[in-house]
Amino acid sequence: MTAQHIFTGRLKTPFHPRITELDSLNTWHNWAGYSSAEALYCEDMEYFAIRNSTGVFDITPMTKYRITGPDALNYLDRLVTRDMKKIKPGRVAYAVWCDDQGQVMDDGTIFHLREGEYRLCSQERHFAWLKAASIGFDVTLKEETADVAALAVQGPTSYSILKNMGVRGLEELKPFGLIHNEFLGSELMISRTGFTGDLGYELWISPDKALELWDALFEAGKEYGIRAIGTHALGLARKEAAYLAPFEDFLPAETTVRTGRTRSPLELGLDWLVDFSKENFNGRKALLKEKENGSQWNLVKLDIEGNKTADHSYIYAHEKNNKSEIGFITSAAWSPICKQNIALGTVRSPHGKPGDTLWVEIYYQREMHWNRVMAEASIVDKPFWFPARRGKTPPDPF
Amino acid sequence: MTNQYDAIVIGAGHNGMICSALLAKTGKKVLVLEANDQVGGAAITRKFADDFSVSACAHLLFQLQPDVIKDLGIEPDYSKKSMETIVLTEDGNHIRYQGKNISGVNEEDKKNYIEFHNRMIRFSDLLKTYLNKRPPRLGTKNTKDLMTLAKLGFDIRRMGKTEMREFLRLIGMNIYDELDERFVNPYLKGALSTDAVLGTHLGPRSPNTILTYLYRLAGLHGDVSSIQGGMGGLMNQIRSIAEGSGVEIKTNSKVNEISVSNGAVTGVQTEGGEKYLSSTVVSNADPKQTMMNLVGPKHLEIRFTHRIDNIRMRGNASKLHFALNALPKIPGFEDLDYQQRILIAPSEHYVEKAFNHAKYGESSVRPVLEITFPSTTDSSLAPEGKHVMSIVAQYAPYHLKGGWSNESKQQFSDAVKSVLKSHMVNIDQCIISEELLTPADIEQEFNITGGHWHHGEFTLDQFMFVRPVAGSSQYEMPINGLFLCGAGSHPGGGISGACGRNAAQVILQRD
């Protein structure tokens, strides 16, 4: 009874009791103040659950903000680079937001829950920024991370599992759509979103119904290969989908100290998210200037020869001339499903056009000794993994 | 089109008028839109009682920059030039000072005062050079800015080792410590404290009140004058100079929107619904009013909006006007003494204690007063034999606990009268009529956010490179074609005209 004044150092999500039951590795990490499992029994098997059946990942720690009020739409439209007027109720938008210099602060998803009512989800916390952005706008901001329990249900059998669980309206639910169902007297929100680049959904519910939802889901998925998964499996899946991760592929602008370590959305290959036809959005002036003068960096998706993972490697323009260093790898993996040695990297302009060939200097260790290989890498312009089922509505049942 | 202009100036304050005149002198078609029915902003003369008029806000001239006077050819018609400051004591042996001349204190204080004054003049001259030009931007590659910065460093160094050290020691300091170290006479310390904190939300123990004191001296070395016909007299002259240069002025035209399209201004719209077009809009309104209300945050960047929103501009000085049937009796006063600038601030502690209330949202129980009797040198302000007393009284915080009401206003004006009574025993019999303008009233009448004369507190964090906010100190706002020319921009408040003149130069250089 001596330590009662010490608050819980790390929070547990409402799903924690079920995850610990399935967990045999006991390897956890800190995600925004919550315990999050890195892997539960075998990260390879967990990864294959995502690609071949269904993986369930606890995304409760994801930061969630509720944005309401008469100016909610104008507020968001000025905050993010894309046109939020096009995002109707029942739709979800992937978006980035920038500081005044047009440098990316974070990316995230914005759920248009109901007319004029939004939820913004991101990996990092941004309340101070969102608050500053609200000056002069009639909006109410609420941090609701702990008020909503959420699960990502991802994989080819996810549609059938949710149908089996009794979710109604899934047939019409298109990618980046959301619907509301009732679950044991509480509202269950289902969105067709995820971080795996595959067919998949995310379920959102009040924390007091979290365990019942988990049980119902796993009961419904029993015959469909449902598996709980950890961060490592998800991390591999996101690289295959070529999704960006903050602190890996870019640094949130306000966390950098040195100049030149931030990236603009144009430098991250997110120009499709930047709508210059909008009257104003934060960073517009700076980005317009960058568009005219050219960007400093380009994000590249690389298909690298061989099977040695190119973690943190330098990228060169030529094989023999190692003075021609033009950038570096930010995420890399061997993709089991694509059978490809894949990577995301950042290179100086004008390098990085699709079709270009670059060279990657890979160091790898074999029984203490280091080896080096210069591997040829070609730039691809599509995500490495983009199955047809991801976009099909209704998805095929299993 | 008839409503198309080369430049539109919002607000006919003295800076707006000076800026418009300088722009029009180069042949530009300039329109000035003023919300009130006369030009001048906070530098106007108006009636406050039957047959009695007064400078309604600013009442003394001590900062009008010689460069401005020269550029526009202003010939100020002084009703009283180079006023003495008289610090009232109870026994009638008042302290008087003007420039480096002082009387009523002992020899030691006199010697120290002359030394103090000379040093302050030296430092304020250094400051003056930089008040009359665009402030340099830090971290820039602009040659002009780099030259200015280099010159600033050189000018400071050139003062010599001892003086440079003194300058760097004093510039961020509070005036209380410096006065306490130098002087014995509490009235003198009270008066100099008052000079440092007039019009601010600062007490003598607040940081950088030496800087505010230096700012007061910059330009005219603290030489205080009044103008024939009040401040409105000066503004009428500036108005004719502006109109003579071709400036078009519309009064009773309150701008309620600066129109922005694609990140650039296109013109303005008034409350009456009239639209005027121009790709150059110059705002004499304060930065908050301009950016938050007239432009609106939806056109602005988030961090910039945040900075503007955080500008400290809580007015704390009030203005009292009394119509008098006769001059009140003041012990030791002769007729000519009523023409001077009179202070009631018996000690540095008195001033700081008066400020204490303001920190907690209360008005001072024993306020600090700056008093003039303008009618003694200007017969146009009151009927023959009668007089006007114009007082700046501190502190009366904008954010008064419970808000300003008739009761709280009465309470404050009673406090002022009670202070007056200790020096003017028959004041109650002299008063015919009175008017109190709290910062809330000043906000209302002169459209200044927070009723703060300086359009933003004059402190090191809102000074020079960072006035009004970091990254936009060179009059140009982040909307293309939008400029500030008011006291919220460099160098700051007071009837100096430097903001308007500097802004005009920036605009002309851009073309």
mmCIF file with all atom_site columns, C-alpha atoms in Angstrom, chain B residues 237-408:
data_model
loop_
_atom_site.group_PDB
_atom_site.id
_atom_site.type_symbol
_atom_site.label_atom_id
_atom_site.label_alt_id
_atom_site.label_comp_id
_atom_site.label_asym_id
_atom_site.label_entity_id
_atom_site.label_seq_id
_atom_site.pdbx_PDB_ins_code
_atom_site.Cartn_x
_atom_site.Cartn_y
_atom_site.Cartn_z
_atom_site.occupancy
_atom_site.B_iso_or_equiv
_atom_site.pdbx_formal_charge
_atom_site.auth_seq_id
_atom_site.auth_comp_id
_atom_site.auth_asym_id
_atom_site.auth_atom_id
_atom_site.pdbx_PDB_model_num
ATOM 1   C CA . GLN B 1 237 ? -2.995  69.934 -40.496 1.00 0.00 ? 237 GLN B CA 1
ATOM 2   C CA . ILE B 1 238 ? -1.911  66.417 -41.449 1.00 0.00 ? 238 ILE B CA 1
ATOM 3   C CA . ARG B 1 239 ? -5.289  65.924 -43.086 1.00 0.00 ? 239 ARG B CA 1
ATOM 4   C CA . SER B 1 240 ? -4.842  68.970 -45.301 1.00 0.00 ? 240 SER B CA 1
ATOM 5   C CA . ILE B 1 241 ? -1.322  67.856 -46.195 1.00 0.00 ? 241 ILE B CA 1
ATOM 6   C CA . ALA B 1 242 ? -2.708  64.428 -47.151 1.00 0.00 ? 242 ALA B CA 1
ATOM 7   C CA . GLU B 1 243 ? -5.610  65.859 -49.118 1.00 0.00 ? 243 GLU B CA 1
ATOM 8   C CA . GLY B 1 244 ? -3.254  68.299 -50.768 1.00 0.00 ? 244 GLY B CA 1
ATOM 9   C CA . SER B 1 245 ? -1.281  65.294 -51.991 1.00 0.00 ? 245 SER B CA 1
ATOM 10  C CA . GLY B 1 246 ? -4.445  63.806 -53.436 1.00 0.00 ? 246 GLY B CA 1
ATOM 11  C CA . VAL B 1 247 ? -5.545  61.413 -50.693 1.00 0.00 ? 247 VAL B CA 1
ATOM 12  C CA . GLU B 1 248 ? -9.264  60.724 -50.696 1.00 0.00 ? 248 GLU B CA 1
ATOM 13  C CA . ILE B 1 249 ? -10.740 60.359 -47.200 1.00 0.00 ? 249 ILE B CA 1
ATOM 14  C CA . LYS B 1 250 ? -14.086 58.824 -46.343 1.00 0.00 ? 250 LYS B CA 1
ATOM 15  C CA . THR B 1 251 ? -15.206 59.081 -42.730 1.00 0.00 ? 251 THR B CA 1
ATOM 16  C CA . ASN B 1 252 ? -18.055 57.078 -41.181 1.00 0.00 ? 252 ASN B CA 1
ATOM 17  C CA . SER B 1 253 ? -16.850 54.172 -43.303 1.00 0.00 ? 253 SER B CA 1
ATOM 18  C CA . LYS B 1 254 ? -16.016 51.303 -41.000 1.00 0.00 ? 254 LYS B CA 1
ATOM 19  C CA . VAL B 1 255 ? -14.208 48.524 -42.808 1.00 0.00 ? 255 VAL B CA 1
ATOM 20  C CA . ASN B 1 256 ? -15.464 45.144 -41.680 1.00 0.00 ? 256 ASN B CA 1
ATOM 21  C CA . GLU B 1 257 ? -13.642 42.912 -44.121 1.00 0.00 ? 257 GLU B CA 1
ATOM 22  C CA . ILE B 1 258 ? -10.389 42.807 -45.994 1.00 0.00 ? 258 ILE B CA 1
ATOM 23  C CA . SER B 1 259 ? -11.132 40.724 -49.069 1.00 0.00 ? 259 SER B CA 1
ATOM 24  C CA . VAL B 1 260 ? -8.627  38.004 -49.837 1.00 0.00 ? 260 VAL B CA 1
ATOM 25  C CA . SER B 1 261 ? -8.426  35.823 -52.879 1.00 0.00 ? 261 SER B CA 1
ATOM 26  C CA . ASN B 1 262 ? -5.800  33.201 -53.498 1.00 0.00 ? 262 ASN B CA 1
ATOM 27  C CA . GLY B 1 263 ? -3.548  34.517 -50.734 1.00 0.00 ? 263 GLY B CA 1
ATOM 28  C CA . ALA B 1 264 ? -3.628  38.141 -51.916 1.00 0.00 ? 264 ALA B CA 1
ATOM 29  C CA . VAL B 1 265 ? -5.762  41.132 -50.969 1.00 0.00 ? 265 VAL B CA 1
ATOM 30  C CA . THR B 1 266 ? -8.278  42.370 -53.486 1.00 0.00 ? 266 THR B CA 1
ATOM 31  C CA . GLY B 1 267 ? -9.822  45.211 -51.540 1.00 0.00 ? 267 GLY B CA 1
ATOM 32  C CA . VAL B 1 268 ? -12.024 45.976 -48.579 1.00 0.00 ? 268 VAL B CA 1
ATOM 33  C CA . GLN B 1 269 ? -15.664 46.062 -47.687 1.00 0.00 ? 269 GLN B CA 1
ATOM 34  C CA . THR B 1 270 ? -17.336 48.458 -45.272 1.00 0.00 ? 270 THR B CA 1
ATOM 35  C CA . GLU B 1 271 ? -20.163 47.871 -42.826 1.00 0.00 ? 271 GLU B CA 1
ATOM 36  C CA . GLY B 1 272 ? -22.372 49.850 -45.163 1.00 0.00 ? 272 GLY B CA 1
ATOM 37  C CA . GLY B 1 273 ? -21.673 47.247 -47.858 1.00 0.00 ? 273 GLY B CA 1
ATOM 38  C CA . GLU B 1 274 ? -19.490 49.419 -50.103 1.00 0.00 ? 274 GLU B CA 1
ATOM 39  C CA . LYS B 1 275 ? -16.631 47.650 -51.821 1.00 0.00 ? 275 LYS B CA 1
ATOM 40  C CA . TYR B 1 276 ? -13.345 49.265 -52.722 1.00 0.00 ? 276 TYR B CA 1
ATOM 41  C CA . LEU B 1 277 ? -10.747 47.495 -54.791 1.00 0.00 ? 277 LEU B CA 1
ATOM 42  C CA . SER B 1 278 ? -7.006  47.562 -54.501 1.00 0.00 ? 278 SER B CA 1
ATOM 43  C CA . SER B 1 279 ? -4.131  45.146 -54.555 1.00 0.00 ? 279 SER B CA 1
ATOM 44  C CA . THR B 1 280 ? -2.509  47.098 -51.728 1.00 0.00 ? 280 THR B CA 1
ATOM 45  C CA . VAL B 1 281 ? -4.304  47.419 -48.416 1.00 0.00 ? 281 VAL B CA 1
ATOM 46  C CA . VAL B 1 282 ? -2.602  49.154 -45.511 1.00 0.00 ? 282 VAL B CA 1
ATOM 47  C CA . SER B 1 283 ? -4.119  48.731 -42.083 1.00 0.00 ? 283 SER B CA 1
ATOM 48  C CA . ASN B 1 284 ? -3.759  51.336 -39.377 1.00 0.00 ? 284 ASN B CA 1
ATOM 49  C CA . ALA B 1 285 ? -5.909  49.120 -37.148 1.00 0.00 ? 285 ALA B CA 1
ATOM 50  C CA . ASP B 1 286 ? -4.107  47.053 -34.537 1.00 0.00 ? 286 ASP B CA 1
ATOM 51  C CA . PRO B 1 287 ? -2.652  43.692 -35.621 1.00 0.00 ? 287 PRO B CA 1
ATOM 52  C CA . LYS B 1 288 ? -5.270  41.619 -33.797 1.00 0.00 ? 288 LYS B CA 1
ATOM 53  C CA . GLN B 1 289 ? -8.158  43.569 -35.215 1.00 0.00 ? 289 GLN B CA 1
ATOM 54  C CA . THR B 1 290 ? -6.612  43.474 -38.685 1.00 0.00 ? 290 THR B CA 1
ATOM 55  C CA . MET B 1 291 ? -5.703  39.807 -38.840 1.00 0.00 ? 291 MET B CA 1
ATOM 56  C CA . MET B 1 292 ? -8.330  38.165 -36.637 1.00 0.00 ? 292 MET B CA 1
ATOM 57  C CA . ASN B 1 293 ? -11.400 40.235 -37.518 1.00 0.00 ? 293 ASN B CA 1
ATOM 58  C CA . LEU B 1 294 ? -10.826 41.919 -40.858 1.00 0.00 ? 294 LEU B CA 1
ATOM 59  C CA . VAL B 1 295 ? -8.897  39.145 -42.628 1.00 0.00 ? 295 VAL B CA 1
ATOM 60  C CA . GLY B 1 296 ? -9.977  36.173 -40.510 1.00 0.00 ? 296 GLY B CA 1
ATOM 61  C CA . PRO B 1 297 ? -7.984  33.108 -39.440 1.00 0.00 ? 297 PRO B CA 1
ATOM 62  C CA . LYS B 1 298 ? -9.276  30.994 -42.313 1.00 0.00 ? 298 LYS B CA 1
ATOM 63  C CA . HIS B 1 299 ? -6.936  32.911 -44.622 1.00 0.00 ? 299 HIS B CA 1
ATOM 64  C CA . LEU B 1 300 ? -3.982  32.656 -42.267 1.00 0.00 ? 300 LEU B CA 1
ATOM 65  C CA . GLU B 1 301 ? -1.446  30.104 -41.142 1.00 0.00 ? 301 GLU B CA 1
ATOM 66  C CA . ILE B 1 302 ? -2.009  28.392 -37.817 1.00 0.00 ? 302 ILE B CA 1
ATOM 67  C CA . ARG B 1 303 ? 1.196   29.338 -36.003 1.00 0.00 ? 303 ARG B CA 1
ATOM 68  C CA . PHE B 1 304 ? 0.921   32.896 -37.253 1.00 0.00 ? 304 PHE B CA 1
ATOM 69  C CA . THR B 1 305 ? -2.681  33.137 -36.016 1.00 0.00 ? 305 THR B CA 1
ATOM 70  C CA . HIS B 1 306 ? -1.573  31.732 -32.694 1.00 0.00 ? 306 HIS B CA 1
ATOM 71  C CA . ARG B 1 307 ? 1.122   34.391 -32.379 1.00 0.00 ? 307 ARG B CA 1
ATOM 72  C CA . ILE B 1 308 ? -1.232  37.216 -33.307 1.00 0.00 ? 308 ILE B CA 1
ATOM 73  C CA . ASP B 1 309 ? -3.808  35.915 -30.857 1.00 0.00 ? 309 ASP B CA 1
ATOM 74  C CA . ASN B 1 310 ? -1.179  35.940 -28.125 1.00 0.00 ? 310 ASN B CA 1
ATOM 75  C CA . ILE B 1 311 ? -0.102  39.558 -28.593 1.00 0.00 ? 311 ILE B CA 1
ATOM 76  C CA . ARG B 1 312 ? -0.381  41.130 -25.161 1.00 0.00 ? 312 ARG B CA 1
ATOM 77  C CA . MET B 1 313 ? -2.542  44.219 -25.427 1.00 0.00 ? 313 MET B CA 1
ATOM 78  C CA . ARG B 1 314 ? -4.442  44.746 -22.210 1.00 0.00 ? 314 ARG B CA 1
ATOM 79  C CA . GLY B 1 315 ? -4.933  48.471 -21.848 1.00 0.00 ? 315 GLY B CA 1
ATOM 80  C CA . ASN B 1 316 ? -4.403  49.795 -18.369 1.00 0.00 ? 316 ASN B CA 1
ATOM 81  C CA . ALA B 1 317 ? -4.480  53.563 -18.753 1.00 0.00 ? 317 ALA B CA 1
ATOM 82  C CA . SER B 1 318 ? -7.689  55.529 -18.535 1.00 0.00 ? 318 SER B CA 1
ATOM 83  C CA . LYS B 1 319 ? -8.471  59.048 -19.558 1.00 0.00 ? 319 LYS B CA 1
ATOM 84  C CA . LEU B 1 320 ? -10.416 61.534 -17.417 1.00 0.00 ? 320 LEU B CA 1
ATOM 85  C CA . HIS B 1 321 ? -11.744 64.842 -18.583 1.00 0.00 ? 321 HIS B CA 1
ATOM 86  C CA . PHE B 1 322 ? -13.054 67.505 -16.226 1.00 0.00 ? 322 PHE B CA 1
ATOM 87  C CA . ALA B 1 323 ? -14.862 70.712 -17.121 1.00 0.00 ? 323 ALA B CA 1
ATOM 88  C CA . LEU B 1 324 ? -13.917 73.276 -14.468 1.00 0.00 ? 324 LEU B CA 1
ATOM 89  C CA . ASN B 1 325 ? -15.469 76.611 -13.547 1.00 0.00 ? 325 ASN B CA 1
ATOM 90  C CA . ALA B 1 326 ? -12.083 77.715 -12.217 1.00 0.00 ? 326 ALA B CA 1
ATOM 91  C CA . LEU B 1 327 ? -8.580  76.363 -11.805 1.00 0.00 ? 327 LEU B CA 1
ATOM 92  C CA . PRO B 1 328 ? -8.267  74.436 -8.549  1.00 0.00 ? 328 PRO B CA 1
ATOM 93  C CA . LYS B 1 329 ? -5.914  75.741 -5.873  1.00 0.00 ? 329 LYS B CA 1
ATOM 94  C CA . ILE B 1 330 ? -2.604  73.929 -5.672  1.00 0.00 ? 330 ILE B CA 1
ATOM 95  C CA . PRO B 1 331 ? -0.202  74.927 -2.881  1.00 0.00 ? 331 PRO B CA 1
ATOM 96  C CA . GLY B 1 332 ? 2.935   76.597 -4.213  1.00 0.00 ? 332 GLY B CA 1
ATOM 97  C CA . PHE B 1 333 ? 1.475   77.090 -7.709  1.00 0.00 ? 333 PHE B CA 1
ATOM 98  C CA . GLU B 1 334 ? 1.659   80.260 -9.711  1.00 0.00 ? 334 GLU B CA 1
ATOM 99  C CA . ASP B 1 335 ? -0.450  80.968 -12.778 1.00 0.00 ? 335 ASP B CA 1
ATOM 100 C CA . LEU B 1 336 ? 2.112   79.741 -15.307 1.00 0.00 ? 336 LEU B CA 1
ATOM 101 C CA . ASP B 1 337 ? 2.548   76.458 -13.457 1.00 0.00 ? 337 ASP B CA 1
ATOM 102 C CA . TYR B 1 338 ? -0.879  75.327 -14.615 1.00 0.00 ? 338 TYR B CA 1
ATOM 103 C CA . GLN B 1 339 ? 0.483   75.312 -18.180 1.00 0.00 ? 339 GLN B CA 1
ATOM 104 C CA . GLN B 1 340 ? 2.961   72.572 -17.334 1.00 0.00 ? 340 GLN B CA 1
ATOM 105 C CA . ARG B 1 341 ? 2.698   68.818 -17.176 1.00 0.00 ? 341 ARG B CA 1
ATOM 106 C CA . ILE B 1 342 ? 1.799   67.789 -13.644 1.00 0.00 ? 342 ILE B CA 1
ATOM 107 C CA . LEU B 1 343 ? 2.391   64.374 -12.084 1.00 0.00 ? 343 LEU B CA 1
ATOM 108 C CA . ILE B 1 344 ? 1.016   62.850 -8.944  1.00 0.00 ? 344 ILE B CA 1
ATOM 109 C CA . ALA B 1 345 ? 3.273   59.899 -8.146  1.00 0.00 ? 345 ALA B CA 1
ATOM 110 C CA . PRO B 1 346 ? 4.738   60.489 -4.706  1.00 0.00 ? 346 PRO B CA 1
ATOM 111 C CA . SER B 1 347 ? 7.136   57.537 -4.813  1.00 0.00 ? 347 SER B CA 1
ATOM 112 C CA . GLU B 1 348 ? 8.278   54.546 -6.813  1.00 0.00 ? 348 GLU B CA 1
ATOM 113 C CA . HIS B 1 349 ? 6.459   52.347 -4.284  1.00 0.00 ? 349 HIS B CA 1
ATOM 114 C CA . TYR B 1 350 ? 3.274   54.311 -4.827  1.00 0.00 ? 350 TYR B CA 1
ATOM 115 C CA . VAL B 1 351 ? 3.437   53.558 -8.569  1.00 0.00 ? 351 VAL B CA 1
ATOM 116 C CA . GLU B 1 352 ? 4.211   49.891 -8.047  1.00 0.00 ? 352 GLU B CA 1
ATOM 117 C CA . LYS B 1 353 ? 1.415   49.567 -5.471  1.00 0.00 ? 353 LYS B CA 1
ATOM 118 C CA . ALA B 1 354 ? -1.001  51.206 -7.884  1.00 0.00 ? 354 ALA B CA 1
ATOM 119 C CA . PHE B 1 355 ? 0.008   48.547 -10.417 1.00 0.00 ? 355 PHE B CA 1
ATOM 120 C CA . ASN B 1 356 ? -0.436  45.718 -7.902  1.00 0.00 ? 356 ASN B CA 1
ATOM 121 C CA . HIS B 1 357 ? -4.214  46.090 -8.122  1.00 0.00 ? 357 HIS B CA 1
ATOM 122 C CA . ALA B 1 358 ? -4.128  45.843 -11.885 1.00 0.00 ? 358 ALA B CA 1
ATOM 123 C CA . LYS B 1 359 ? -2.313  42.513 -11.756 1.00 0.00 ? 359 LYS B CA 1
ATOM 124 C CA . TYR B 1 360 ? -5.371  41.026 -10.097 1.00 0.00 ? 360 TYR B CA 1
ATOM 125 C CA . GLY B 1 361 ? -8.012  42.712 -12.204 1.00 0.00 ? 361 GLY B CA 1
ATOM 126 C CA . GLU B 1 362 ? -8.729  45.584 -9.826  1.00 0.00 ? 362 GLU B CA 1
ATOM 127 C CA . SER B 1 363 ? -8.413  49.296 -10.460 1.00 0.00 ? 363 SER B CA 1
ATOM 128 C CA . SER B 1 364 ? -5.899  51.254 -8.388  1.00 0.00 ? 364 SER B CA 1
ATOM 129 C CA . VAL B 1 365 ? -7.143  52.623 -5.089  1.00 0.00 ? 365 VAL B CA 1
ATOM 130 C CA . ARG B 1 366 ? -4.518  55.405 -5.255  1.00 0.00 ? 366 ARG B CA 1
ATOM 131 C CA . PRO B 1 367 ? -3.954  55.911 -8.988  1.00 0.00 ? 367 PRO B CA 1
ATOM 132 C CA . VAL B 1 368 ? -0.970  57.544 -10.646 1.00 0.00 ? 368 VAL B CA 1
ATOM 133 C CA . LEU B 1 369 ? -1.945  60.734 -12.488 1.00 0.00 ? 369 LEU B CA 1
ATOM 134 C CA . GLU B 1 370 ? -0.576  62.758 -15.364 1.00 0.00 ? 370 GLU B CA 1
ATOM 135 C CA . ILE B 1 371 ? -2.467  66.048 -15.402 1.00 0.00 ? 371 ILE B CA 1
ATOM 136 C CA . THR B 1 372 ? -2.680  68.937 -17.842 1.00 0.00 ? 372 THR B CA 1
ATOM 137 C CA . PHE B 1 373 ? -4.833  72.032 -18.001 1.00 0.00 ? 373 PHE B CA 1
ATOM 138 C CA . PRO B 1 374 ? -4.808  72.526 -21.795 1.00 0.00 ? 374 PRO B CA 1
ATOM 139 C CA . SER B 1 375 ? -7.257  75.438 -21.619 1.00 0.00 ? 375 SER B CA 1
ATOM 140 C CA . THR B 1 376 ? -4.609  77.556 -19.886 1.00 0.00 ? 376 THR B CA 1
ATOM 141 C CA . THR B 1 377 ? -2.708  77.847 -23.145 1.00 0.00 ? 377 THR B CA 1
ATOM 142 C CA . ASP B 1 378 ? -5.512  77.234 -25.628 1.00 0.00 ? 378 ASP B CA 1
ATOM 143 C CA . SER B 1 379 ? -8.681  79.305 -25.331 1.00 0.00 ? 379 SER B CA 1
ATOM 144 C CA . SER B 1 380 ? -10.475 77.256 -28.003 1.00 0.00 ? 380 SER B CA 1
ATOM 145 C CA . LEU B 1 381 ? -11.108 74.404 -25.568 1.00 0.00 ? 381 LEU B CA 1
ATOM 146 C CA . ALA B 1 382 ? -13.233 76.078 -22.879 1.00 0.00 ? 382 ALA B CA 1
ATOM 147 C CA . PRO B 1 383 ? -15.373 79.204 -22.464 1.00 0.00 ? 383 PRO B CA 1
ATOM 148 C CA . GLU B 1 384 ? -13.624 82.283 -21.132 1.00 0.00 ? 384 GLU B CA 1
ATOM 149 C CA . GLY B 1 385 ? -12.644 81.931 -17.480 1.00 0.00 ? 385 GLY B CA 1
ATOM 150 C CA . LYS B 1 386 ? -13.447 78.262 -17.416 1.00 0.00 ? 386 LYS B CA 1
ATOM 151 C CA . HIS B 1 387 ? -11.029 75.386 -17.814 1.00 0.00 ? 387 HIS B CA 1
ATOM 152 C CA . VAL B 1 388 ? -10.414 71.841 -18.920 1.00 0.00 ? 388 VAL B CA 1
ATOM 153 C CA . MET B 1 389 ? -8.394  69.320 -16.960 1.00 0.00 ? 389 MET B CA 1
ATOM 154 C CA . SER B 1 390 ? -7.166  66.313 -18.903 1.00 0.00 ? 390 SER B CA 1
ATOM 155 C CA . ILE B 1 391 ? -5.784  63.374 -16.905 1.00 0.00 ? 391 ILE B CA 1
ATOM 156 C CA . VAL B 1 392 ? -4.190  60.061 -17.731 1.00 0.00 ? 392 VAL B CA 1
ATOM 157 C CA . ALA B 1 393 ? -4.909  57.834 -14.741 1.00 0.00 ? 393 ALA B CA 1
ATOM 158 C CA . GLN B 1 394 ? -3.353  54.463 -14.045 1.00 0.00 ? 394 GLN B CA 1
ATOM 159 C CA . TYR B 1 395 ? -4.151  51.756 -13.446 1.00 0.00 ? 395 TYR B CA 1
ATOM 160 C CA . ALA B 1 396 ? -7.568  50.805 -14.764 1.00 0.00 ? 396 ALA B CA 1
ATOM 161 C CA . PRO B 1 397 ? -7.243  47.335 -16.252 1.00 0.00 ? 397 PRO B CA 1
ATOM 162 C CA . TYR B 1 398 ? -9.145  46.405 -19.396 1.00 0.00 ? 398 TYR B CA 1
ATOM 163 C CA . HIS B 1 399 ? -10.032 43.064 -17.832 1.00 0.00 ? 399 HIS B CA 1
ATOM 164 C CA . LEU B 1 400 ? -11.550 44.454 -14.666 1.00 0.00 ? 400 LEU B CA 1
ATOM 165 C CA . LYS B 1 401 ? -12.880 41.766 -12.370 1.00 0.00 ? 401 LYS B CA 1
ATOM 166 C CA . GLY B 1 402 ? -16.625 41.775 -12.949 1.00 0.00 ? 402 GLY B CA 1
ATOM 167 C CA . GLY B 1 403 ? -16.282 44.062 -15.972 1.00 0.00 ? 403 GLY B CA 1
ATOM 168 C CA . TRP B 1 404 ? -16.622 47.833 -16.298 1.00 0.00 ? 404 TRP B CA 1
ATOM 169 C CA . SER B 1 405 ? -19.998 49.118 -15.119 1.00 0.00 ? 405 SER B CA 1
ATOM 170 C CA . ASN B 1 406 ? -21.307 52.492 -14.047 1.00 0.00 ? 406 ASN B CA 1
ATOM 171 C CA . GLU B 1 407 ? -20.500 51.550 -10.456 1.00 0.00 ? 407 GLU B CA 1
ATOM 172 C CA . SER B 1 408 ? -16.950 50.442 -11.137 1.00 0.00 ? 408 SER B CA 1
#
